[in-house]
Amino acid sequence: MKKILLYILTISILSSCSNVTNHAPAPIEPIPTQEQIDWHKLETYSFVHFGLNTYNDLEWGYGNTPASTFNPTNLDCDQWVATLKQCGMKGVILTAKHHDGFCLWQTKTTDYSIANSPYKNGNGDMVKELSDACKKHGLKFGLYLSPWDRNHAQYGYEDYVEVYHNQIDELTSNYGELFEFWFDGANGGNGYYGGTNESRSINAKEYYDYERARDTILKRHPNAMIFGGTCQTIRWVGNEQGWAGDTDWCMINPEQDNNTKHLNHGSENGTHWIPAEVDVSIRPGWFYHKREDHQVKSIAQLTDIYYRSVGHNANLLLNFPINLDGKIPAQDSVRIIEWHDVITNDLKDNILKDAKVNVDNERGRKFKAENVIDGDWETYWATEDDYNFGTISFTFDKPVKMNRVVLQEYIPLGQRVSDFYMEGELNGEWFKINAFDTLSTIGYKRIVRFNTVELDKLIIYFEESRGPLCINNIEAYCAPVLLAEPNITRNYDNIVEIKSFDSDAHVYYTLDGSDPDEKSMKYEKPFVYNDKGVIKAIAFDPITKKKSAVAVKELDLPKEYFLMSSFVDGYKKLFDGNLNVAFYLNLNDSIKMTFEDDKVISGFRYIPNQSRDASRHIVDYELYIDGKKVQSGTFGNIKNNPIEQVVRFDGIKGKTVTFVPTRNTDGSKNCGIAEFSVITN
Ligand code: FUL
């Protein structure tokens, strides 16, 4: 009898909770495969570009440079992998063959390979060495195999397709587990092609038979992702600068896959789950060039890249060019380890861990709000059917400061949220949190950045979603201010801008040559500076009182000091402060500038074009004052190191300065000049 009573009681308690749903929301198609989910969780991994290009100072070898030029003397794959592991990379992808056709492994498919190089007397195998190093250090290993082959005589014909598939066969059979296979989109064009030196074009969608390639890869490596081709499981993000859109859906419609906007953002109505991978190099080029030693991306740039890739629902594939020694250059290693420290410190202490969580809708206790802070990826907060929106709040015992919020959706059920915003409350006062970019999608991971706010309650409003919400993780952090040297520029209108990477930092500057501190002038907005002088600036953290290194910008007399009639049109580019835009001048022609009155002229400043792959830098020059030659000189190392060149001499009184380039770095007939100015006493 008692038992029956208990049974009735239990039933009635359960039925009084009948509005509580204990089944998961229905998936919203398309959804990821388990392999794709595992890939999302990798977040960061590396590319290494290495091969014949490295030894011939090229980005896209033509396919004719001799195999014998591949000659690393101190090759150390262990150094690569140990460095990459130290900075949190989960895997490494090697360019087994780039467009030049040179194979880095012992292949039966061509003679154009490491077997015909001096490296280990032709017995070396880079694919093996790197896969062994990855195994040793516990990193995943992947391969890039360029479909385009500028060396192969049969490229463009049926025979090459067979060769290409044999290469895939060798690479997928002999080197252990692969986590990713990369098919480059660059295809066809001119090349050596067995000595024919012609242009060949193919229809990439049909020519390579990517379906067969996919079958070969997945048969042996069922967990591998495929980048590019017609059977891709992950997509190119549409740029090589290191960013995914702030709106970033994992879904696309494959038939629109060449549209850049579509690649940047994906599509809410996409038919296939093909998430974005952001590929970007730590230097301007993919391969090593000594001339880019001064252009390793800064901590500020790399940090921004992280937030605009991983923080925008994409994985980051960060490239490291291997140098002629066969190593990741020291400055790149140091930089990336510093970068990893910054990211680790930014996202170190999760403020939400012990917060009190409230929601306005919950789909039963299995899907309770607290799941978003339990650290378990598999549990999530879900709303009831038809609740394609919801609000979650986090209340703190005492006010906290924050400037980052991390959000994750439970993607096995599909990507859902398309619009959200955040508010804070401090002592009963509400305010909107102004994120640095548009808050729309979340996906596997979204990291929202904003200026530091103090609050005792954080509220997130999910406004629109493709179905009930399924949020499995929310974290918040107060990242320390990133104290990078500010960037000082002056444009054609003499407007000076001083930009700090971190908008929580204050910027102070001086115009008298002294080192700035927090008592110096505070930079609030761009200002006009139409004189010569030195601007020095620092970024300053008002909380810790720490400051960045001092940025120094030496500025010469602006254009207003010259007779404008002495200027030709393109001269504008010499004064525009944009180092990626050059004025082109024929060798032995001149830049001629005439001051309105006599000046004591004591030198000049020339900044070579800083844009990617810029060439035609000035090597030899002559300088005349009032028609008299006062200097002829050489910029010795400009090819390898195209940084600002400053030439100073004892002051000479005069009005007209004539600068004549007489030789450039590559024997072509003109040279590029990003900026040119005259130093006066
Ligand atoms: C591009 C290639 O053309 C570059 O050389 C580089 O390999 C990059 C990763 O992909 O499309």
Tab-separated table of C-alpha atoms in Angstrom, residues 449-662:
chain	number	residue	atom	x	y	z
A	449	ARG	CA	36.411	42.616	-27.408
A	450	PHE	CA	35.448	45.941	-25.861
A	451	ASN	CA	37.002	48.664	-23.726
A	452	THR	CA	37.245	47.735	-20.057
A	453	VAL	CA	33.963	48.193	-18.194
A	454	GLU	CA	33.162	47.799	-14.524
A	455	LEU	CA	29.928	46.038	-13.664
A	456	ASP	CA	28.160	43.953	-11.085
A	457	LYS	CA	25.928	42.302	-13.636
A	458	LEU	CA	26.469	41.224	-17.249
A	459	ILE	CA	23.453	40.558	-19.449
A	460	ILE	CA	23.566	38.983	-22.878
A	461	TYR	CA	20.508	39.303	-25.082
A	462	PHE	CA	20.266	36.712	-27.829
A	463	GLU	CA	17.863	38.407	-30.188
A	464	GLU	CA	17.632	36.035	-33.121
A	465	SER	CA	18.493	32.437	-33.689
A	466	ARG	CA	17.654	29.777	-36.266
A	467	GLY	CA	16.057	27.691	-33.506
A	468	PRO	CA	16.141	27.312	-29.727
A	469	LEU	CA	19.423	28.529	-28.220
A	470	CYS	CA	22.109	25.920	-27.471
A	471	ILE	CA	24.934	27.737	-25.692
A	472	ASN	CA	27.540	25.523	-24.078
A	473	ASN	CA	30.068	28.014	-22.798
A	474	ILE	CA	30.380	31.650	-21.769
A	475	GLU	CA	33.488	33.152	-20.192
A	476	ALA	CA	34.627	36.691	-19.432
A	477	TYR	CA	38.075	38.130	-18.868
A	478	CYS	CA	39.875	41.322	-18.122
A	479	ALA	CA	42.816	41.216	-20.522
A	480	PRO	CA	45.779	43.347	-19.451
A	481	VAL	CA	46.396	46.418	-21.589
A	482	LEU	CA	48.674	45.506	-24.488
A	483	LEU	CA	51.448	48.048	-24.315
A	484	ALA	CA	52.761	48.072	-27.868
A	485	GLU	CA	54.571	51.106	-29.277
A	486	PRO	CA	51.995	53.400	-30.875
A	487	ASN	CA	52.110	53.979	-34.624
A	488	ILE	CA	52.774	57.593	-35.678
A	489	THR	CA	51.880	58.741	-39.205
A	490	ARG	CA	51.587	62.084	-40.995
A	491	ASN	CA	49.531	62.280	-44.186
A	492	TYR	CA	49.611	64.589	-47.211
A	493	ASP	CA	47.547	67.210	-45.369
A	494	ASN	CA	50.001	67.144	-42.462
A	495	ILE	CA	47.528	65.441	-40.161
A	496	VAL	CA	49.352	63.422	-37.544
A	497	GLU	CA	47.710	60.306	-36.134
A	498	ILE	CA	49.082	58.332	-33.215
A	499	LYS	CA	47.445	54.951	-32.913
A	500	SER	CA	47.694	52.619	-29.979
A	501	PHE	CA	46.698	49.001	-30.585
A	502	ASP	CA	44.828	48.749	-27.301
A	503	SER	CA	42.166	51.402	-26.913
A	504	ASP	CA	42.286	50.974	-23.124
A	505	ALA	CA	45.799	52.437	-23.217
A	506	HIS	CA	46.314	56.183	-22.984
A	507	VAL	CA	48.719	57.767	-25.449
A	508	TYR	CA	51.119	60.558	-24.448
A	509	TYR	CA	53.464	62.389	-26.778
A	510	THR	CA	56.070	65.119	-27.032
A	511	LEU	CA	57.156	67.430	-29.837
A	512	ASP	CA	60.406	68.645	-28.264
A	513	GLY	CA	62.456	65.473	-28.519
A	514	SER	CA	62.073	64.521	-24.852
A	515	ASP	CA	60.822	61.077	-23.843
A	516	PRO	CA	57.102	61.193	-23.040
A	517	ASP	CA	55.525	60.080	-19.775
A	518	GLU	CA	52.050	60.400	-18.282
A	519	LYS	CA	52.626	64.094	-17.612
A	520	SER	CA	53.251	64.833	-21.302
A	521	MET	CA	50.540	65.902	-23.752
A	522	LYS	CA	47.729	63.367	-23.939
A	523	TYR	CA	46.780	62.355	-27.457
A	524	GLU	CA	43.032	62.727	-27.938
A	525	LYS	CA	42.609	63.144	-31.685
A	526	PRO	CA	44.600	63.721	-34.903
A	527	PHE	CA	46.285	67.106	-35.132
A	528	VAL	CA	48.006	69.224	-37.764
A	529	TYR	CA	51.795	69.295	-37.671
A	530	ASN	CA	53.230	71.266	-40.563
A	531	ASP	CA	56.788	71.682	-39.448
A	532	LYS	CA	59.891	69.570	-39.118
A	533	GLY	CA	60.603	67.905	-35.793
A	534	VAL	CA	60.475	64.737	-33.761
A	535	ILE	CA	57.302	63.237	-32.382
A	536	LYS	CA	57.725	60.708	-29.614
A	537	ALA	CA	54.847	58.721	-28.159
A	538	ILE	CA	54.081	56.013	-25.630
A	539	ALA	CA	51.091	53.850	-24.799
A	540	PHE	CA	50.379	53.993	-21.075
A	541	ASP	CA	48.271	51.765	-18.850
A	542	PRO	CA	46.512	54.039	-16.343
A	543	ILE	CA	45.935	51.119	-13.966
A	544	THR	CA	49.338	49.484	-13.735
A	545	LYS	CA	51.161	52.722	-14.697
A	546	LYS	CA	53.270	50.679	-17.099
A	547	LYS	CA	54.261	52.142	-20.438
A	548	SER	CA	55.308	50.870	-23.831
A	549	ALA	CA	58.637	51.459	-25.530
A	550	VAL	CA	58.891	54.955	-27.065
A	551	ALA	CA	57.809	55.323	-30.687
A	552	VAL	CA	59.883	57.914	-32.532
A	553	LYS	CA	58.933	59.644	-35.779
A	554	GLU	CA	61.341	62.137	-37.346
A	555	LEU	CA	59.531	64.476	-39.702
A	556	ASP	CA	61.176	66.740	-42.273
A	557	LEU	CA	59.802	69.957	-43.733
A	558	PRO	CA	56.411	69.277	-45.310
A	559	LYS	CA	55.436	70.012	-48.911
A	560	GLU	CA	54.321	73.592	-48.120
A	561	TYR	CA	57.982	74.646	-47.841
A	562	PHE	CA	58.596	73.879	-51.501
A	563	LEU	CA	57.524	75.734	-54.606
A	564	MET	CA	54.577	73.632	-55.621
A	565	SER	CA	55.342	74.477	-59.234
A	566	SER	CA	58.422	72.276	-58.877
A	567	PHE	CA	56.231	69.245	-58.102
A	568	VAL	CA	54.954	66.722	-60.582
A	569	ASP	CA	51.715	64.833	-59.932
A	570	GLY	CA	53.099	61.630	-58.475
A	571	TYR	CA	55.027	63.578	-55.804
A	572	LYS	CA	51.893	63.445	-53.706
A	573	LYS	CA	52.778	59.827	-52.940
A	574	LEU	CA	56.108	60.936	-51.480
A	575	PHE	CA	54.303	62.875	-48.764
A	576	ASP	CA	51.219	60.737	-48.109
A	577	GLY	CA	52.598	58.731	-45.183
A	578	ASN	CA	51.446	55.513	-46.873
A	579	LEU	CA	54.445	53.213	-47.062
A	580	ASN	CA	52.686	50.713	-49.291
A	581	VAL	CA	52.103	53.130	-52.140
A	582	ALA	CA	55.087	54.130	-54.262
A	583	PHE	CA	55.977	56.852	-56.738
A	584	TYR	CA	57.763	55.253	-59.704
A	585	LEU	CA	60.671	57.070	-61.288
A	586	ASN	CA	62.796	55.991	-64.247
A	587	LEU	CA	66.452	55.433	-63.517
A	588	ASN	CA	68.501	58.567	-64.258
A	589	ASP	CA	65.381	60.738	-64.072
A	590	SER	CA	65.143	62.912	-61.020
A	591	ILE	CA	63.050	64.095	-58.144
A	592	LYS	CA	63.550	67.846	-58.065
A	593	MET	CA	62.285	69.980	-55.207
A	594	THR	CA	62.848	73.704	-54.807
A	595	PHE	CA	62.468	75.458	-51.473
A	596	GLU	CA	60.797	78.850	-51.445
A	597	ASP	CA	63.960	80.313	-49.894
A	598	ASP	CA	67.498	79.198	-49.106
A	599	LYS	CA	67.891	76.413	-46.534
A	600	VAL	CA	70.815	74.606	-44.968
A	601	ILE	CA	70.398	71.152	-46.459
A	602	SER	CA	72.001	68.329	-44.503
A	603	GLY	CA	70.618	65.084	-45.832
A	604	PHE	CA	67.604	63.180	-47.094
A	605	ARG	CA	65.340	60.330	-46.115
A	606	TYR	CA	64.131	57.612	-48.506
A	607	ILE	CA	61.638	54.914	-47.557
A	608	PRO	CA	61.400	52.042	-50.059
A	609	ASN	CA	58.010	50.590	-50.937
A	610	GLN	CA	56.958	48.372	-48.010
A	611	SER	CA	54.176	46.501	-49.764
A	612	ARG	CA	54.364	42.737	-50.189
A	613	ASP	CA	56.792	41.585	-52.882
A	614	ALA	CA	57.866	45.155	-53.584
A	615	SER	CA	60.945	45.283	-55.780
A	616	ARG	CA	62.800	47.978	-57.722
A	617	HIS	CA	64.363	49.602	-54.682
A	618	ILE	CA	67.073	52.187	-55.284
A	619	VAL	CA	70.640	50.940	-54.865
A	620	ASP	CA	72.826	53.768	-56.308
A	621	TYR	CA	71.951	57.431	-56.349
A	622	GLU	CA	73.325	60.921	-56.885
A	623	LEU	CA	72.268	64.067	-55.084
A	624	TYR	CA	72.618	67.625	-56.391
A	625	ILE	CA	72.073	70.946	-54.611
A	626	ASP	CA	71.459	73.916	-56.888
A	627	GLY	CA	72.777	71.849	-59.778
A	628	LYS	CA	76.019	70.845	-58.053
A	629	LYS	CA	76.661	67.185	-57.273
A	630	VAL	CA	77.147	66.816	-53.508
A	631	GLN	CA	76.725	63.104	-53.003
A	632	SER	CA	76.771	59.808	-54.809
A	633	GLY	CA	76.178	56.705	-52.773
A	634	THR	CA	74.909	53.157	-52.445
A	635	PHE	CA	72.283	51.600	-50.197
A	636	GLY	CA	74.284	48.435	-49.709
A	637	ASN	CA	71.826	46.041	-48.107
A	638	ILE	CA	68.581	47.423	-49.442
A	639	LYS	CA	67.574	44.298	-51.332
A	640	ASN	CA	67.722	42.206	-48.199
A	641	ASN	CA	66.609	44.879	-45.832
A	642	PRO	CA	64.443	47.563	-47.462
A	643	ILE	CA	64.039	49.765	-44.402
A	644	GLU	CA	64.113	53.569	-44.170
A	645	GLN	CA	67.423	54.958	-45.507
A	646	VAL	CA	68.715	58.155	-43.911
A	647	VAL	CA	71.729	59.979	-45.391
A	648	ARG	CA	73.226	62.919	-43.496
A	649	PHE	CA	76.082	65.258	-44.430
A	650	ASP	CA	77.468	68.633	-43.371
A	651	GLY	CA	74.944	71.367	-44.082
A	652	ILE	CA	75.063	73.036	-47.505
A	653	LYS	CA	73.148	76.205	-48.242
A	654	GLY	CA	70.858	75.981	-51.252
A	655	LYS	CA	67.372	75.957	-52.688
A	656	THR	CA	66.992	73.106	-55.164
A	657	VAL	CA	67.523	69.461	-54.280
A	658	THR	CA	67.794	66.975	-57.137
A	659	PHE	CA	67.819	63.268	-56.373
A	660	VAL	CA	68.776	60.873	-59.172
A	661	PRO	CA	68.528	57.078	-58.769
A	662	THR	CA	71.051	55.415	-61.066
